[in-house]
Coordinates of C-alpha atoms in Angstrom, one line a residue:
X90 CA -50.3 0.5 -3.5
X91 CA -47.6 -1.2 -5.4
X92 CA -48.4 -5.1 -6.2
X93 CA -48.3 -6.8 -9.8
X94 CA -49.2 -10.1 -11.2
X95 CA -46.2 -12.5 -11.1
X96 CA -44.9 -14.8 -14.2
X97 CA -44.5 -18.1 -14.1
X98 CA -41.6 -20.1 -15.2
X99 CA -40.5 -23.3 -16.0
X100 CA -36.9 -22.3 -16.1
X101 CA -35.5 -23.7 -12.6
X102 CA -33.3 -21.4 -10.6
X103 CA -34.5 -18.8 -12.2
X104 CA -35.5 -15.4 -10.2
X105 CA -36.2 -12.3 -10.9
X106 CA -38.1 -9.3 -9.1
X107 CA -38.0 -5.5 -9.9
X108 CA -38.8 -3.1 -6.4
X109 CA -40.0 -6.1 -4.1
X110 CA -41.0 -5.4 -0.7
X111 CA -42.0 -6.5 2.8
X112 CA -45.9 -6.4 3.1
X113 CA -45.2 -5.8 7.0
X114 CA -43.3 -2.8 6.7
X115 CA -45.0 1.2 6.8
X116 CA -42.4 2.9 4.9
X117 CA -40.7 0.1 2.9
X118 CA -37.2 -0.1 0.9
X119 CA -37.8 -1.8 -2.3
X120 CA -34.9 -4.1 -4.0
X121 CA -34.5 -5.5 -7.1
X122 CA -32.9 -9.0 -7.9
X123 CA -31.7 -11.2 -11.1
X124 CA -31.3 -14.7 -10.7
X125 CA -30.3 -16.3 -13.9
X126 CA -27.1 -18.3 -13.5
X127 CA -28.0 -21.6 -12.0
X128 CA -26.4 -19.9 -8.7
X129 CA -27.7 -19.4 -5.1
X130 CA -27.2 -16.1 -2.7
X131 CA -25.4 -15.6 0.4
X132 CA -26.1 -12.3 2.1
X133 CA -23.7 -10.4 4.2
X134 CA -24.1 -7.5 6.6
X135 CA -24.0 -6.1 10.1
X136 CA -27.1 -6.5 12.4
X137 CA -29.7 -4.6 11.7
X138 CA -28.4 -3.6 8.2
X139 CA -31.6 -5.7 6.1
X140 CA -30.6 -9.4 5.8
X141 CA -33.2 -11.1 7.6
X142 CA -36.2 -8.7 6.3
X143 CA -34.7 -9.5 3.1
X144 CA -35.4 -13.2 3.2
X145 CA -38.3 -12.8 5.0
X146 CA -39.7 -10.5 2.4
X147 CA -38.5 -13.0 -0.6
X148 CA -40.3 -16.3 1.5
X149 CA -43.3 -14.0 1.5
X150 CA -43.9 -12.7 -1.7
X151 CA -43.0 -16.5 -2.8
X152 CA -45.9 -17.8 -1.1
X153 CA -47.7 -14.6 -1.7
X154 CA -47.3 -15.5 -5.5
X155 CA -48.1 -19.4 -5.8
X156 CA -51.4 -18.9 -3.4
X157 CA -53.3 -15.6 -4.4
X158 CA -51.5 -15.1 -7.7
X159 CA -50.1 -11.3 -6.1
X160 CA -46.4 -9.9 -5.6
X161 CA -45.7 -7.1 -3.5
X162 CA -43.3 -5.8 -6.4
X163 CA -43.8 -3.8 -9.9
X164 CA -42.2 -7.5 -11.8
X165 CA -41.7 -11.0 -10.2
X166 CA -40.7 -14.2 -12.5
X167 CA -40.1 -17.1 -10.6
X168 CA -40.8 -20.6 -11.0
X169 CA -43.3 -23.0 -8.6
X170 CA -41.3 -23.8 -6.0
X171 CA -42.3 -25.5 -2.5
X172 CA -40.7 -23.1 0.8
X173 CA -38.9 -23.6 3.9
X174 CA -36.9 -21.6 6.2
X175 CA -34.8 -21.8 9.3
X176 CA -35.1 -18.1 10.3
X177 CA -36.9 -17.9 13.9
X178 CA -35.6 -21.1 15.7
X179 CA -35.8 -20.5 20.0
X180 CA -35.1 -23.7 22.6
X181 CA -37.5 -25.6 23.6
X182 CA -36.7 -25.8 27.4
X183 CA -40.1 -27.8 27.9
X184 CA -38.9 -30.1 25.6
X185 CA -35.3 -30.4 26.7
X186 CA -33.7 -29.2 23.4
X187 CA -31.4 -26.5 23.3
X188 CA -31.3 -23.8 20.4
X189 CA -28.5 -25.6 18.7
X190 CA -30.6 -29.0 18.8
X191 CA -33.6 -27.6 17.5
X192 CA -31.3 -25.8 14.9
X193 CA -30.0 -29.3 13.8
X194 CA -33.3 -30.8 13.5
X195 CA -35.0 -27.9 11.5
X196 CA -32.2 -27.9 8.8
X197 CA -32.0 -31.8 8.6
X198 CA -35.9 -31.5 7.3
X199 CA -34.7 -29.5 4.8
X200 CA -31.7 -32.0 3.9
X201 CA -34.2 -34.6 3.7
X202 CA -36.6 -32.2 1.5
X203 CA -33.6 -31.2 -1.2
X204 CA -33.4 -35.3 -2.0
X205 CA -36.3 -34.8 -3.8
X206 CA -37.3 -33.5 -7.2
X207 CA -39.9 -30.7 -6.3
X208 CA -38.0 -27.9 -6.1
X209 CA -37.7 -25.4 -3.0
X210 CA -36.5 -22.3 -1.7
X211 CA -34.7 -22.8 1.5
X212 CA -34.1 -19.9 3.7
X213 CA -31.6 -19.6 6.2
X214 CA -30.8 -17.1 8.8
X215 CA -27.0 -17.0 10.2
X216 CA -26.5 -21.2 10.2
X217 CA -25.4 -23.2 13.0
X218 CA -24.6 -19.5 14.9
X219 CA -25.3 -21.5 18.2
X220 CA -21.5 -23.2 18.2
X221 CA -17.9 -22.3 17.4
X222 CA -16.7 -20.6 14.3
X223 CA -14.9 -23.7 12.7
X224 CA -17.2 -26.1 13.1
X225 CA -20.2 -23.6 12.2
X226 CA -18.5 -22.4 8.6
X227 CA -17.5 -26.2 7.8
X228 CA -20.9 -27.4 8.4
X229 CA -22.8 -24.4 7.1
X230 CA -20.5 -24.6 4.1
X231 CA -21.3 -28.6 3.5
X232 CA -25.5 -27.8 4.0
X233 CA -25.7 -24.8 1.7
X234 CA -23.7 -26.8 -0.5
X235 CA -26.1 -30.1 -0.2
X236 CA -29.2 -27.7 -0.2
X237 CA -28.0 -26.8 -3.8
X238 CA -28.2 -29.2 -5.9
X239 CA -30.7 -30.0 -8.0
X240 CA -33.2 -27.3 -8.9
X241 CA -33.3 -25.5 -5.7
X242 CA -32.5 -22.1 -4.4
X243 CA -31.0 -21.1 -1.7
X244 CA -31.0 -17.5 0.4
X245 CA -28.1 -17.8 3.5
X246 CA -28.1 -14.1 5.4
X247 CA -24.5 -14.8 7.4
X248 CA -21.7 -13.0 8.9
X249 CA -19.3 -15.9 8.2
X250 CA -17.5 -14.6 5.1
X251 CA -15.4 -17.5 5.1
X252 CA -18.4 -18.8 3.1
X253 CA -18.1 -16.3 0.5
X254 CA -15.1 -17.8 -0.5
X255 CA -16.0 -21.7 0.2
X256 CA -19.3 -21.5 -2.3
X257 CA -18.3 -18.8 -4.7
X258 CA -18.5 -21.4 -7.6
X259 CA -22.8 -22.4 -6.6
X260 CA -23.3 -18.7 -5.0
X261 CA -23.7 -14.9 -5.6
X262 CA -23.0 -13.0 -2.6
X263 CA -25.2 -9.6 -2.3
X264 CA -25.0 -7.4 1.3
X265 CA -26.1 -4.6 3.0
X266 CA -23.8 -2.2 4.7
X267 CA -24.5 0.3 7.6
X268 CA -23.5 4.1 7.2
X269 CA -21.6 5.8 10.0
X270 CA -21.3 9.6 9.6
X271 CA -20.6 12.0 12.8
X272 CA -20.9 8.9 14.6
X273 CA -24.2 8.3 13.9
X274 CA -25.4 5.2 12.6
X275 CA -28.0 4.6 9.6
X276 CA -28.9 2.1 7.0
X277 CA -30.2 2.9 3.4
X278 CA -31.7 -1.3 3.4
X279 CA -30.5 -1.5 -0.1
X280 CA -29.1 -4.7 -1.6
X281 CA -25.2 -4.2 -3.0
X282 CA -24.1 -6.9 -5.5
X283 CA -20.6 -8.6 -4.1
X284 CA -19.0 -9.3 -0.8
X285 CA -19.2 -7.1 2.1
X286 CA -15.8 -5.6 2.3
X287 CA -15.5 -2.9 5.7
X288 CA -17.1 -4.3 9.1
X289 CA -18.1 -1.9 11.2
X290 CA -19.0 -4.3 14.5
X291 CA -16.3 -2.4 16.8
X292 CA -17.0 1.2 15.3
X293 CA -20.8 0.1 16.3
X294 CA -19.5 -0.5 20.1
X295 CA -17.6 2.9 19.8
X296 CA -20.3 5.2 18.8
X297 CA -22.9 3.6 21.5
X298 CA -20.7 4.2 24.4
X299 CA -18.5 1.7 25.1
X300 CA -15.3 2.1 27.7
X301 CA -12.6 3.3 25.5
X302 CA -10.5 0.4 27.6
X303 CA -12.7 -1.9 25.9
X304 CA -12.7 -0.4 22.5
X305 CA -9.2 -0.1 21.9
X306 CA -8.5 -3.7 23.3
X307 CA -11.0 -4.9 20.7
X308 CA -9.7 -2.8 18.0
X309 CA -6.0 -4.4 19.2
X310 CA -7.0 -8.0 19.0
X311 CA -8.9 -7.7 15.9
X312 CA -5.7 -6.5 13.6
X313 CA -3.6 -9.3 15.5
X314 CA -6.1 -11.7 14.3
X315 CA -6.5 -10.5 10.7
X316 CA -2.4 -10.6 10.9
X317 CA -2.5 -13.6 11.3
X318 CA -4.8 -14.7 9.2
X319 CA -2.9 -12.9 6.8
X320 CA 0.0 -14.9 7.8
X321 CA -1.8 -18.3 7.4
X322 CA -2.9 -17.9 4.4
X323 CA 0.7 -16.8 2.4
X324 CA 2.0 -19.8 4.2

């Protein structure tokens, strides 16, 4: 029951919408968002917390908007912008590519795409998650990077928050967070301005019955590892 009539714009990397939502969805959560800095977004947040519906939902009102002139929203200014998204990628065993492969593939289209002039929006669901953590933030880092220049916009959903510190000049960061009360877990699916600052992944393993052995040896290994990060990064 809630849809509006989007603005055009010819401002470039300039979005904004006012209680958007997923046309998919029964009992939607709306968000609101204000692009109008010349800057990209990375999202943050546990699984199932909202960060893939959220790009989904953007990609569809965008093509929503620029096709039958309708936004599921109450405000949506954006400018004309062509779409692509790496979101649902799966191997293609008939055609002997592995997830990874057809990962690489999908997001070198979009490199060739962002030499252009037309503007898009690229959307990205946890990059490169398909190898190891040092290779996947340095080469996530230099694509979102690439994928932003010009006129485009970029939406990243990622658990890497290394990148929230390697694009914060080109990038806002936004997140969702989980809510874990009598160890029950819930999510309120509403976008939070900034970097996601508790992780609750372990806490998650807890309250769904994990061996305690298995728990507590997480729990151990993940403050020796923020030690030493810690540790790292004074030296």
């Amino acid at each position: 029951n809630q849809y509006c009539t989007p603005q055009f714009t010819d401002v470039r990397k300039r979005l904004i919408f006012t209680d958007m939502y997923h046309p998919l969805i029964t009992e939607p959560v709306a968000n609101n968002l204000s692009l109008m800095d010349r800057k990209s977004v990375l999202v943050s947040g546990s699984n199932m917390s909202g960060k893939t519906t959220f790009i989904r939902m953007l990609g569809l009102n965008m093509l929503m908007a620029q096709t039958i002139n309708t936004a599921l929203a109450t405000a949506f200014e954006l400018p004309r912008m062509g779409i692509c998204s790496a979101i649902r990628i799966s191997d293609n065993l008939l055609n002997d590519k592995s997830y990874y492969l057809e990962e690489v593939l999908t997001i070198k289209e979009m490199l060739e795409l962002s030499n252009g002039d037309y503007p898009y929006l690229f959307l990205l669901d946890e990059l490169y998650k398909g190898t190891n953590t040092i290779e996947r933030v340095a080469a996530g880092k230099a694509v979102l990077a690439h994928l932003n220049r010009k006129d485009h916009l970029v939406f990243a959903a990622t658990h890497d928050l290394e990148l929230t510190d390697l694009l914060s000049e080109s990038f806002s960061n936004y997140h969702f967070t989980e809510i874990i009360k009598d160890n029950q877990l819930s999510f309120d699916y509403r976008l939070k301005a900034g970097i996601l600052k508790n992780t609750n992944a372990i806490k998650i393993l807890e309250i769904n019955g994990y061996p305690d052995v298995v728990v507590e040896e997480a729990k151990r290994q993940s403050r020796a590892m923020m030690e030493e990060k810690g540790n790292n990064e004074i030296a």
